[in-house]
Structure formats: structure tokens, C-alpha cells
Short mmCIF file of C-alpha atoms in Angstrom, two decimals:
data_model
loop_
_atom_site.label_atom_id
_atom_site.label_comp_id
_atom_site.label_asym_id
_atom_site.label_seq_id
_atom_site.Cartn_x
_atom_site.Cartn_y
_atom_site.Cartn_z
CA MET A 3 3.28 14.90 92.51
CA ALA A 4 4.59 17.93 91.53
CA ALA A 5 5.48 18.54 88.24
CA ALA A 6 9.58 18.96 86.91
CA PRO A 7 10.44 22.67 86.94
CA GLU A 8 10.41 23.76 83.21
CA PRO A 9 14.14 23.74 81.63
CA VAL A 10 15.30 27.54 82.35
CA GLU A 11 17.78 29.42 78.85
CA PRO A 12 20.69 30.21 80.50
CA GLU A 13 20.04 34.37 80.28
CA GLU A 14 23.07 36.50 78.22
CA ARG A 15 25.07 38.68 80.53
CA LYS A 16 23.40 42.16 80.43
CA SER A 17 25.83 43.23 77.96
CA LEU A 18 28.21 46.52 78.93
CA LYS A 19 29.30 48.72 75.74
CA LEU A 20 32.27 50.19 76.16
CA LEU A 21 31.88 53.90 74.17
CA GLY A 22 28.90 52.52 73.18
CA PHE A 23 30.01 49.93 70.78
CA LEU A 24 32.93 47.05 72.44
CA ASP A 25 30.52 44.87 74.65
CA VAL A 26 33.24 43.58 77.31
CA GLU A 27 30.17 40.83 78.92
CA ASN A 28 29.43 38.60 76.20
CA THR A 29 32.70 39.08 73.76
CA PRO A 30 34.90 35.99 74.58
CA CYS A 31 38.38 37.46 75.54
CA ALA A 32 37.78 41.40 75.67
CA ARG A 33 36.71 41.98 79.27
CA HIS A 34 39.96 40.38 80.40
CA SER A 35 42.29 41.98 77.66
CA ILE A 36 40.48 45.42 79.67
CA LEU A 37 41.09 44.35 82.36
CA TYR A 38 44.76 43.78 82.13
CA GLY A 39 44.90 47.14 80.15
CA SER A 40 43.75 48.44 82.97
CA LEU A 41 45.56 47.18 85.45
CA GLY A 42 48.97 47.80 82.95
CA SER A 43 47.78 51.57 82.04
CA VAL A 44 47.68 52.13 86.19
CA VAL A 45 51.05 50.76 87.17
CA ALA A 46 52.52 52.49 84.01
CA GLY A 47 51.36 55.19 84.70
CA PHE A 48 51.57 55.88 88.15
CA GLY A 49 54.99 54.28 88.85
CA HIS A 50 56.59 56.63 85.75
CA PHE A 51 54.80 59.42 88.07
CA LEU A 52 56.65 58.21 91.00
CA PHE A 53 60.44 58.46 88.86
CA THR A 54 59.03 61.63 87.49
CA SER A 55 56.75 63.68 89.09
CA ARG A 56 55.39 64.95 85.67
CA ILE A 57 51.68 64.66 85.79
CA ARG A 58 50.83 65.08 81.70
CA ARG A 59 53.62 62.70 80.62
CA SER A 60 52.22 60.23 82.71
CA CYS A 61 48.54 60.20 81.52
CA ASP A 62 50.22 60.23 78.65
CA VAL A 63 52.16 56.74 79.08
CA GLY A 64 49.15 55.35 81.53
CA VAL A 65 47.41 55.91 77.66
CA GLY A 66 50.02 54.53 76.10
CA GLY A 67 50.20 51.06 78.54
CA PHE A 68 46.63 50.85 78.34
CA ILE A 69 46.82 50.11 74.28
CA LEU A 70 49.57 48.17 74.76
CA VAL A 71 49.24 46.10 77.31
CA THR A 72 44.83 45.43 75.92
CA LEU A 73 45.99 44.58 72.54
CA GLY A 74 48.81 41.84 73.80
CA CYS A 75 46.17 40.38 76.22
CA TRP A 76 43.78 40.42 73.55
CA PHE A 77 46.18 38.75 70.82
CA HIS A 78 47.40 35.91 73.46
CA CYS A 79 43.87 35.35 74.73
CA ARG A 80 42.23 35.40 70.96
CA TYR A 81 45.37 32.93 70.00
CA ASN A 82 44.72 30.55 72.52
CA TYR A 83 41.13 30.60 72.01
CA ALA A 84 41.55 29.32 68.16
CA LYS A 85 43.59 27.31 69.60
CA GLN A 86 40.48 25.49 72.23
CA ARG A 87 37.95 26.07 69.65
CA ILE A 88 40.07 23.73 67.35
CA GLN A 89 40.47 21.00 69.65
CA GLU A 90 36.97 21.11 70.47
CA ARG A 91 36.18 20.54 66.87
CA ILE A 92 38.44 18.16 66.71
CA ALA A 93 37.14 16.26 69.79
CA ARG A 94 33.53 16.74 68.50
CA GLU A 95 34.10 15.16 64.77
CA GLU A 96 35.88 12.06 67.00
CA ILE A 97 33.44 11.34 69.57
CA LYS A 98 30.93 11.58 66.08
CA LYS A 99 33.19 8.99 64.37
CA LYS A 100 33.23 6.58 66.88
CA ILE A 101 29.86 6.73 67.71
CA LEU A 102 28.70 6.38 64.45
CA TYR A 103 30.98 3.19 63.38
CA GLU A 104 31.48 1.87 66.69
CA GLY A 105 31.80 -1.79 65.34
CA THR A 106 32.69 -1.94 61.72
CA HIS A 107 35.58 -1.59 60.04
CA LEU A 108 35.24 2.25 59.59
CA ASP A 109 36.19 2.35 63.78
CA PRO A 110 38.73 4.64 64.53
CA GLU A 111 39.61 2.99 68.06
CA ARG A 112 40.18 -0.36 65.52
CA LYS A 113 42.56 1.14 63.44
CA HIS A 114 44.73 2.96 65.75
CA ASN A 115 44.66 -1.05 67.83
CA GLY A 116 45.42 -2.64 64.03
CA SER A 117 48.32 -0.12 63.36
CA SER A 118 49.85 -0.42 67.00
CA SER A 119 49.90 -4.34 67.56
CA ASN A 120 51.89 -4.51 64.02
CA MET B 19 15.69 36.11 64.64
CA ALA B 20 17.34 39.24 65.29
CA HIS B 21 15.30 40.41 68.70
CA ALA B 22 13.60 44.25 69.17
CA ALA B 23 16.09 47.37 69.03
CA GLN B 24 19.49 44.74 68.38
CA VAL B 25 22.37 46.37 67.07
CA GLY B 26 25.33 43.06 67.53
CA LEU B 27 25.60 40.04 64.73
CA GLN B 28 22.67 37.33 65.69
CA ASP B 29 24.50 34.22 67.06
CA ALA B 30 26.29 32.03 64.22
CA THR B 31 24.59 29.29 62.50
CA SER B 32 26.81 28.29 59.84
CA PRO B 33 31.16 28.26 60.37
CA ILE B 34 31.42 31.17 57.77
CA MET B 35 29.40 32.86 60.36
CA GLU B 36 31.31 31.74 63.49
CA GLU B 37 34.64 33.00 61.48
CA LEU B 38 32.47 36.06 60.76
CA ILE B 39 31.71 37.21 64.53
CA ILE B 40 35.14 36.73 65.44
CA PHE B 41 36.57 38.89 63.04
CA HIS B 42 34.07 41.69 63.26
CA ASP B 43 34.86 41.08 67.13
CA HIS B 44 38.85 41.75 66.30
CA ALA B 45 38.13 44.34 64.25
CA LEU B 46 36.12 46.02 67.09
CA MET B 47 38.62 46.21 69.58
CA ILE B 48 41.34 47.59 67.23
CA ILE B 49 38.66 50.02 66.65
CA PHE B 50 37.56 50.54 70.56
CA LEU B 51 41.58 51.00 70.91
CA ILE B 52 42.13 53.59 68.23
CA CYS B 53 38.75 55.68 69.27
CA PHE B 54 40.59 55.82 73.17
CA LEU B 55 43.40 56.99 71.33
CA VAL B 56 41.54 59.63 69.28
CA LEU B 57 39.41 60.56 72.90
CA TYR B 58 42.85 60.98 74.48
CA ALA B 59 44.51 63.27 71.94
CA LEU B 60 40.90 65.43 71.93
CA PHE B 61 40.90 65.89 75.27
CA LEU B 62 44.60 66.99 75.16
CA THR B 63 43.95 69.37 72.36
CA LEU B 64 41.21 70.74 74.64
CA THR B 65 43.15 71.20 77.78
CA THR B 66 46.19 72.26 76.84
CA LYS B 67 47.84 75.82 77.66
CA LEU B 68 50.53 75.78 74.76
CA THR B 69 50.30 78.10 71.76
CA ASN B 70 52.75 76.68 69.60
CA THR B 71 52.36 77.41 66.57
CA ASN B 72 55.75 77.25 64.57
CA ILE B 73 56.47 73.32 65.81
CA SER B 74 57.50 72.08 62.90
CA ASP B 75 60.61 68.78 61.77
CA ALA B 76 58.65 65.90 63.95
CA GLN B 77 60.03 63.76 61.94
CA GLU B 78 60.71 60.91 64.33
CA MET B 79 56.77 61.37 65.54
CA GLU B 80 55.89 61.29 61.95
CA THR B 81 57.70 57.83 60.94
CA ILE B 82 55.60 56.48 63.80
CA TRP B 83 51.99 58.14 62.77
CA THR B 84 52.58 56.81 59.37
CA ILE B 85 54.10 52.88 60.06
CA LEU B 86 52.19 52.53 62.58
CA PRO B 87 48.43 52.99 61.08
CA ALA B 88 50.16 50.29 57.67
CA ILE B 89 50.36 48.15 60.29
CA ILE B 90 46.92 48.56 61.84
CA LEU B 91 45.59 48.09 58.46
CA VAL B 92 47.60 45.15 57.82
CA LEU B 93 46.29 42.97 61.12
CA ILE B 94 42.88 44.38 59.91
CA ALA B 95 43.02 43.24 56.18
CA LEU B 96 44.68 39.54 56.75
CA PRO B 97 41.98 37.59 58.95
CA SER B 98 39.95 39.70 56.74
CA LEU B 99 41.05 37.73 53.17
CA ARG B 100 41.47 34.48 55.18
CA ILE B 101 37.22 35.08 55.51
CA LEU B 102 36.96 36.37 51.96
CA TYR B 103 38.60 33.41 50.55
CA MET B 104 37.07 31.11 52.80
CA THR B 105 33.51 31.98 51.63
CA ASP B 106 34.79 30.99 48.27
CA GLU B 107 35.38 27.64 48.47
CA ILE B 108 33.18 25.03 46.61
CA ASN B 109 32.78 21.92 49.23
CA ASP B 110 31.05 19.56 47.46
CA PRO B 111 27.42 20.75 47.92
CA SER B 112 24.62 17.77 48.13
CA PHE B 113 21.93 19.84 47.26
CA THR B 114 21.20 22.85 44.94
CA ILE B 115 18.31 24.95 44.96
CA LYS B 116 17.18 27.68 43.33
CA SER B 117 16.18 31.11 44.25
CA ILE B 118 14.37 33.26 41.98
CA GLY B 119 13.44 37.05 43.26
CA HIS B 120 10.08 38.73 42.09
CA GLN B 121 7.90 42.08 43.16
CA TRP B 122 7.75 41.13 45.58
CA TYR B 123 7.96 37.55 46.33
CA TRP B 124 10.61 34.75 46.24
CA THR B 125 10.46 31.68 43.83
CA TYR B 126 12.04 28.22 45.40
CA GLU B 127 12.84 25.00 43.22
CA TYR B 128 13.90 21.85 44.34
CA THR B 129 15.10 20.55 40.86
CA ASP B 130 17.93 17.66 42.13
CA TYR B 131 14.72 15.42 43.29
CA GLY B 132 11.06 15.77 41.80
CA GLY B 133 10.77 19.45 41.04
CA LEU B 134 9.24 20.89 43.42
CA ILE B 135 8.89 24.69 42.89
CA PHE B 136 6.97 27.26 44.89
CA ASN B 137 6.47 30.77 45.99
CA SER B 138 6.95 32.45 48.97
CA TYR B 139 5.05 35.25 50.22
CA MET B 140 5.28 36.95 53.55
CA LEU B 141 1.89 36.35 55.67
CA PRO B 142 -0.73 39.61 55.48
CA PRO B 143 -0.54 40.66 58.92
CA LEU B 144 -4.65 39.50 58.98
CA PHE B 145 -3.49 36.25 58.36
CA LEU B 146 -0.87 35.69 61.08
CA GLU B 147 -1.39 33.05 63.51
CA PRO B 148 -0.86 33.89 67.21
CA GLY B 149 3.11 33.38 67.93
CA ASP B 150 3.54 34.28 63.73
CA LEU B 151 6.14 37.01 63.40
CA ARG B 152 4.77 40.14 62.04
CA LEU B 153 6.70 41.24 58.23
CA LEU B 154 8.73 37.66 58.85
CA ASP B 155 6.97 34.57 58.48
CA VAL B 156 5.69 33.47 55.25
CA ASP B 157 3.25 31.03 53.67
CA ASN B 158 5.64 28.68 52.65
CA ARG B 159 9.63 27.99 54.30
CA VAL B 160 12.62 27.29 52.66
CA VAL B 161 13.40 23.58 54.09
CA LEU B 162 16.17 22.28 54.31
CA PRO B 163 18.84 19.75 56.13
CA VAL B 164 21.21 20.62 58.54
CA GLU B 165 25.01 19.77 58.05
CA ALA B 166 25.08 19.17 54.44
CA PRO B 167 26.10 21.43 52.01
CA VAL B 168 23.56 23.55 50.22
CA ARG B 169 24.34 25.50 47.01
CA MET B 170 22.06 28.11 46.52
CA MET B 171 21.30 29.65 43.13
CA ILE B 172 20.22 33.24 42.93
CA THR B 173 18.84 35.33 40.53
CA SER B 174 15.63 37.65 39.89
CA GLN B 175 12.99 37.52 37.09
CA ASP B 176 12.36 41.34 37.32
CA VAL B 177 14.58 44.11 39.13
CA LEU B 178 17.28 43.71 41.38
CA HIS B 179 16.81 42.20 45.18
CA SER B 180 19.06 40.58 47.70
CA TRP B 181 18.78 37.19 49.29
CA ALA B 182 20.31 37.12 52.66
CA VAL B 183 19.96 35.24 55.81
CA PRO B 184 21.78 36.97 58.95
CA THR B 185 22.34 33.96 61.02
CA LEU B 186 23.96 32.55 58.20
CA GLY B 187 26.15 34.96 57.36
CA LEU B 188 24.06 34.91 53.99
CA LYS B 189 23.89 37.81 51.21
CA THR B 190 23.55 37.00 47.79
CA ASP B 191 22.76 39.59 45.37
CA ALA B 192 19.48 38.37 43.05
CA ILE B 193 20.87 40.42 39.50
CA PRO B 194 18.21 39.45 36.07
CA GLY B 195 20.29 37.90 33.98
CA ARG B 196 22.66 36.25 36.00
CA LEU B 197 23.02 33.49 37.81
CA ASN B 198 24.75 33.65 41.33
CA GLN B 199 26.31 30.85 43.89
CA THR B 200 25.93 30.99 47.06
CA THR B 201 27.02 27.69 49.70
CA PHE B 202 26.14 26.98 53.15
CA THR B 203 26.22 23.92 55.85
CA ALA B 204 24.13 24.92 58.59
CA THR B 205 25.05 23.60 61.77
CA ARG B 206 22.31 23.68 64.17
CA PRO B 207 18.34 23.19 63.65
CA GLY B 208 15.50 25.88 63.84
CA VAL B 209 14.10 28.52 62.21
CA TYR B 210 15.65 31.27 60.73
CA TYR B 211 14.71 34.46 59.35
CA GLY B 212 16.16 37.03 56.09
CA GLN B 213 14.88 39.91 54.55
CA CYS B 214 15.84 41.12 50.83
CA SER B 215 18.35 42.96 50.93
CA GLU B 216 18.11 45.59 47.50
CA ILE B 217 16.00 48.55 46.94
CA CYS B 218 12.67 47.14 45.06
CA GLY B 219 10.33 48.77 45.02
CA ALA B 220 7.31 49.62 46.71
CA ASN B 221 7.25 46.37 48.87
CA HIS B 222 10.87 45.91 49.22
CA SER B 223 10.62 44.88 53.03
CA PHE B 224 7.71 42.49 52.54
CA MET B 225 9.35 40.15 50.79
CA PRO B 226 11.21 37.83 53.29
CA ILE B 227 13.22 34.78 53.30
CA VAL B 228 12.54 32.01 56.07
CA LEU B 229 14.43 28.67 56.54
CA GLU B 230 13.23 26.33 58.28
CA LEU B 231 16.24 23.64 59.38
CA ILE B 232 15.72 19.88 60.00
CA PRO B 233 17.61 16.98 60.54
CA LEU B 234 18.73 15.09 57.72
CA LYS B 235 17.38 11.77 58.45
CA ILE B 236 13.19 13.69 58.63
CA PHE B 237 14.69 15.41 55.50
CA GLU B 238 15.33 12.39 53.85
CA MET B 239 11.66 11.15 54.75
CA GLY B 240 10.03 13.66 52.53
CA PRO B 241 8.60 16.64 54.10
CA VAL B 242 9.26 19.05 52.00
CA PHE B 243 7.88 17.24 49.04
CA ALA B 244 5.00 16.23 50.87
CA LEU B 245 3.20 20.32 49.76
#
């Protein structure tokens, strides 16, 4: 009978560090923000160039666009990430409470049913 | 514990460390963008053909580069202060341990139940078993329960030491004649390592800290008191 395969630990993604210190692979929201920032930079810079034909100023607009879009995406994503963590924590605690108190007078479901019938 | 050549933070084992990692990521992203901007400005400075040395009265630019850094600093300071006050919260610890620094070992006192006191020396390389970690493993670990708030009272018997466990986000100075307090709640079982973090003599690098965090049910059965 073949032995069951040993469980393999999930591999940490190979880290890509921008400027040598920002780990975009393992930092939540970093990859998403940098990618959207790059897209925003290209759109803003190229769009400015199409309208003005000024190369240097378009590069400046591109860099400014990168910074603003990256920052905007970063805060938006981190805000949603924080909300998600709070919801996960609440769900985890409720599951723990449910397992711990099921069938007793402290059962959260019993309290909820009791209050709705009243 | 840290792996070889690790530069980043270790995985969090307490809620405070999770918050510190989140703050660290936030600050690092801001730093990255500032570095990017500075590198671009440097590149422009090095490649420009403009050589006007009589520029004056750039009021708008001066206003922007005064207000913008102030805003950036506020964006960093607010989460930082939030975590700072969070670390000072005392959330009714269920267990108190004293940690006393010596040259060059730690003494731990479990005086809540039974009055257990023991020393924790680094395992010399000759005494290591296969699988033991060189310069990190100790003869007697600090055994603690998971998911129970623990209070550590830290002091020193001789010179300055510092009791640090990176994965829990803890570093507290051990000062002779003073009792410092830190609290933590570990969220997952395991063995966690730290090292003395205040220069204290010849063997400062050879007085590690090892915490063994076990489920509360097993802790209550009293394995730590079987010494």
C-alpha cells in the first residue's frame, strides 16, 4: 500500500524587492498598487505627450502620475484589507464562541432566537 | 526564528506584531515613493542642459515642498501613535513571569503558582543535539500558554540587558534597580527565539531567549512545573 504523500509547506513566493527594499510579492496590496501606478504613469505621461509634444514635461507628468495613482490605490486597497481583517476576526471569534457555548445558556444562537421570539 | 540572510520582519505571533507589520508596510510604501521621486530629481539634475543660476522667487514651489512633507509626516505619525498607545494597553494579564538578566544568562521566576525559579543558559556548541540551533537554543525554555495575556516583569541583576523576542514584537530593557513591564498575547503555539538586545559584556551575543508556547489545556496540566 502506497504511503500517503507528506504534506508540503506552501512555498513563500519569491520576493521581488523594488529599489532593494520594497517586497512587492509578499506585501499585501503592494503589487496591485505598483501595477496600477505604472499603468497610470504610462497613461498620464503618454496622454500629456500626445497633447503637448513636450517630452521632458510629459516625463514629469508620468512620474507624478505614478506617485499619485500608486498612493491612491495603496490607501484604497489597505483600507479594504483592514476591513476584511476585522470581519475575519469577528467571524473567527463568533465561530469560537459558537463551538464553545453550543447547547449552553450562553449559546449566541439561543440568545438571538430568544430575543427575536420576544 | 529568522532564516539565513533574512532582512525583513519575522511572521507575527501576537496582535501587536501584526499591527507593527502593517504599519511597517505602510511606512515602507511611502518611503519607496519618496525615494523614487528623489531618484528622478537626481536624474534630471544630472542630465539637464539648463544652467540658470539666478532663479529666485519660486513661492509656489516653496509652499508645495513645505506643506507636502508635513502631510506625509502626519500620514506616518497617526498610525504610529495609534500602535504606540496600543502597546501600552494592559489587558488584565492572567499570568505574570519575572525575567532577570545576568551576565550572561536569564533567570525566570514563575511565582504565581508554586514559586518555580530557573536559569536559562545558552547551549554550548559541544552540547547541541542534532537539529538544535547554534547560539539560539537554551537548556531551559520559558514555557507559556497560547492565547492568554501574559505579563513579563523584566529587570537586571548587574548591567543593562534587553529582553527581546522579535516575532512577538517585544523588546524591553532590563535595567538594574528598575522593574519594567511588558504584556503580550501569543496567537499560535511554537518555539520562538530572541536574543539579548543591549550590549552587556563579552558574552552579550550568547544569552538567547527561547519561548515555548503551548496550548492552554496542556499548560494547565503543569508540564512547566515538572522541572
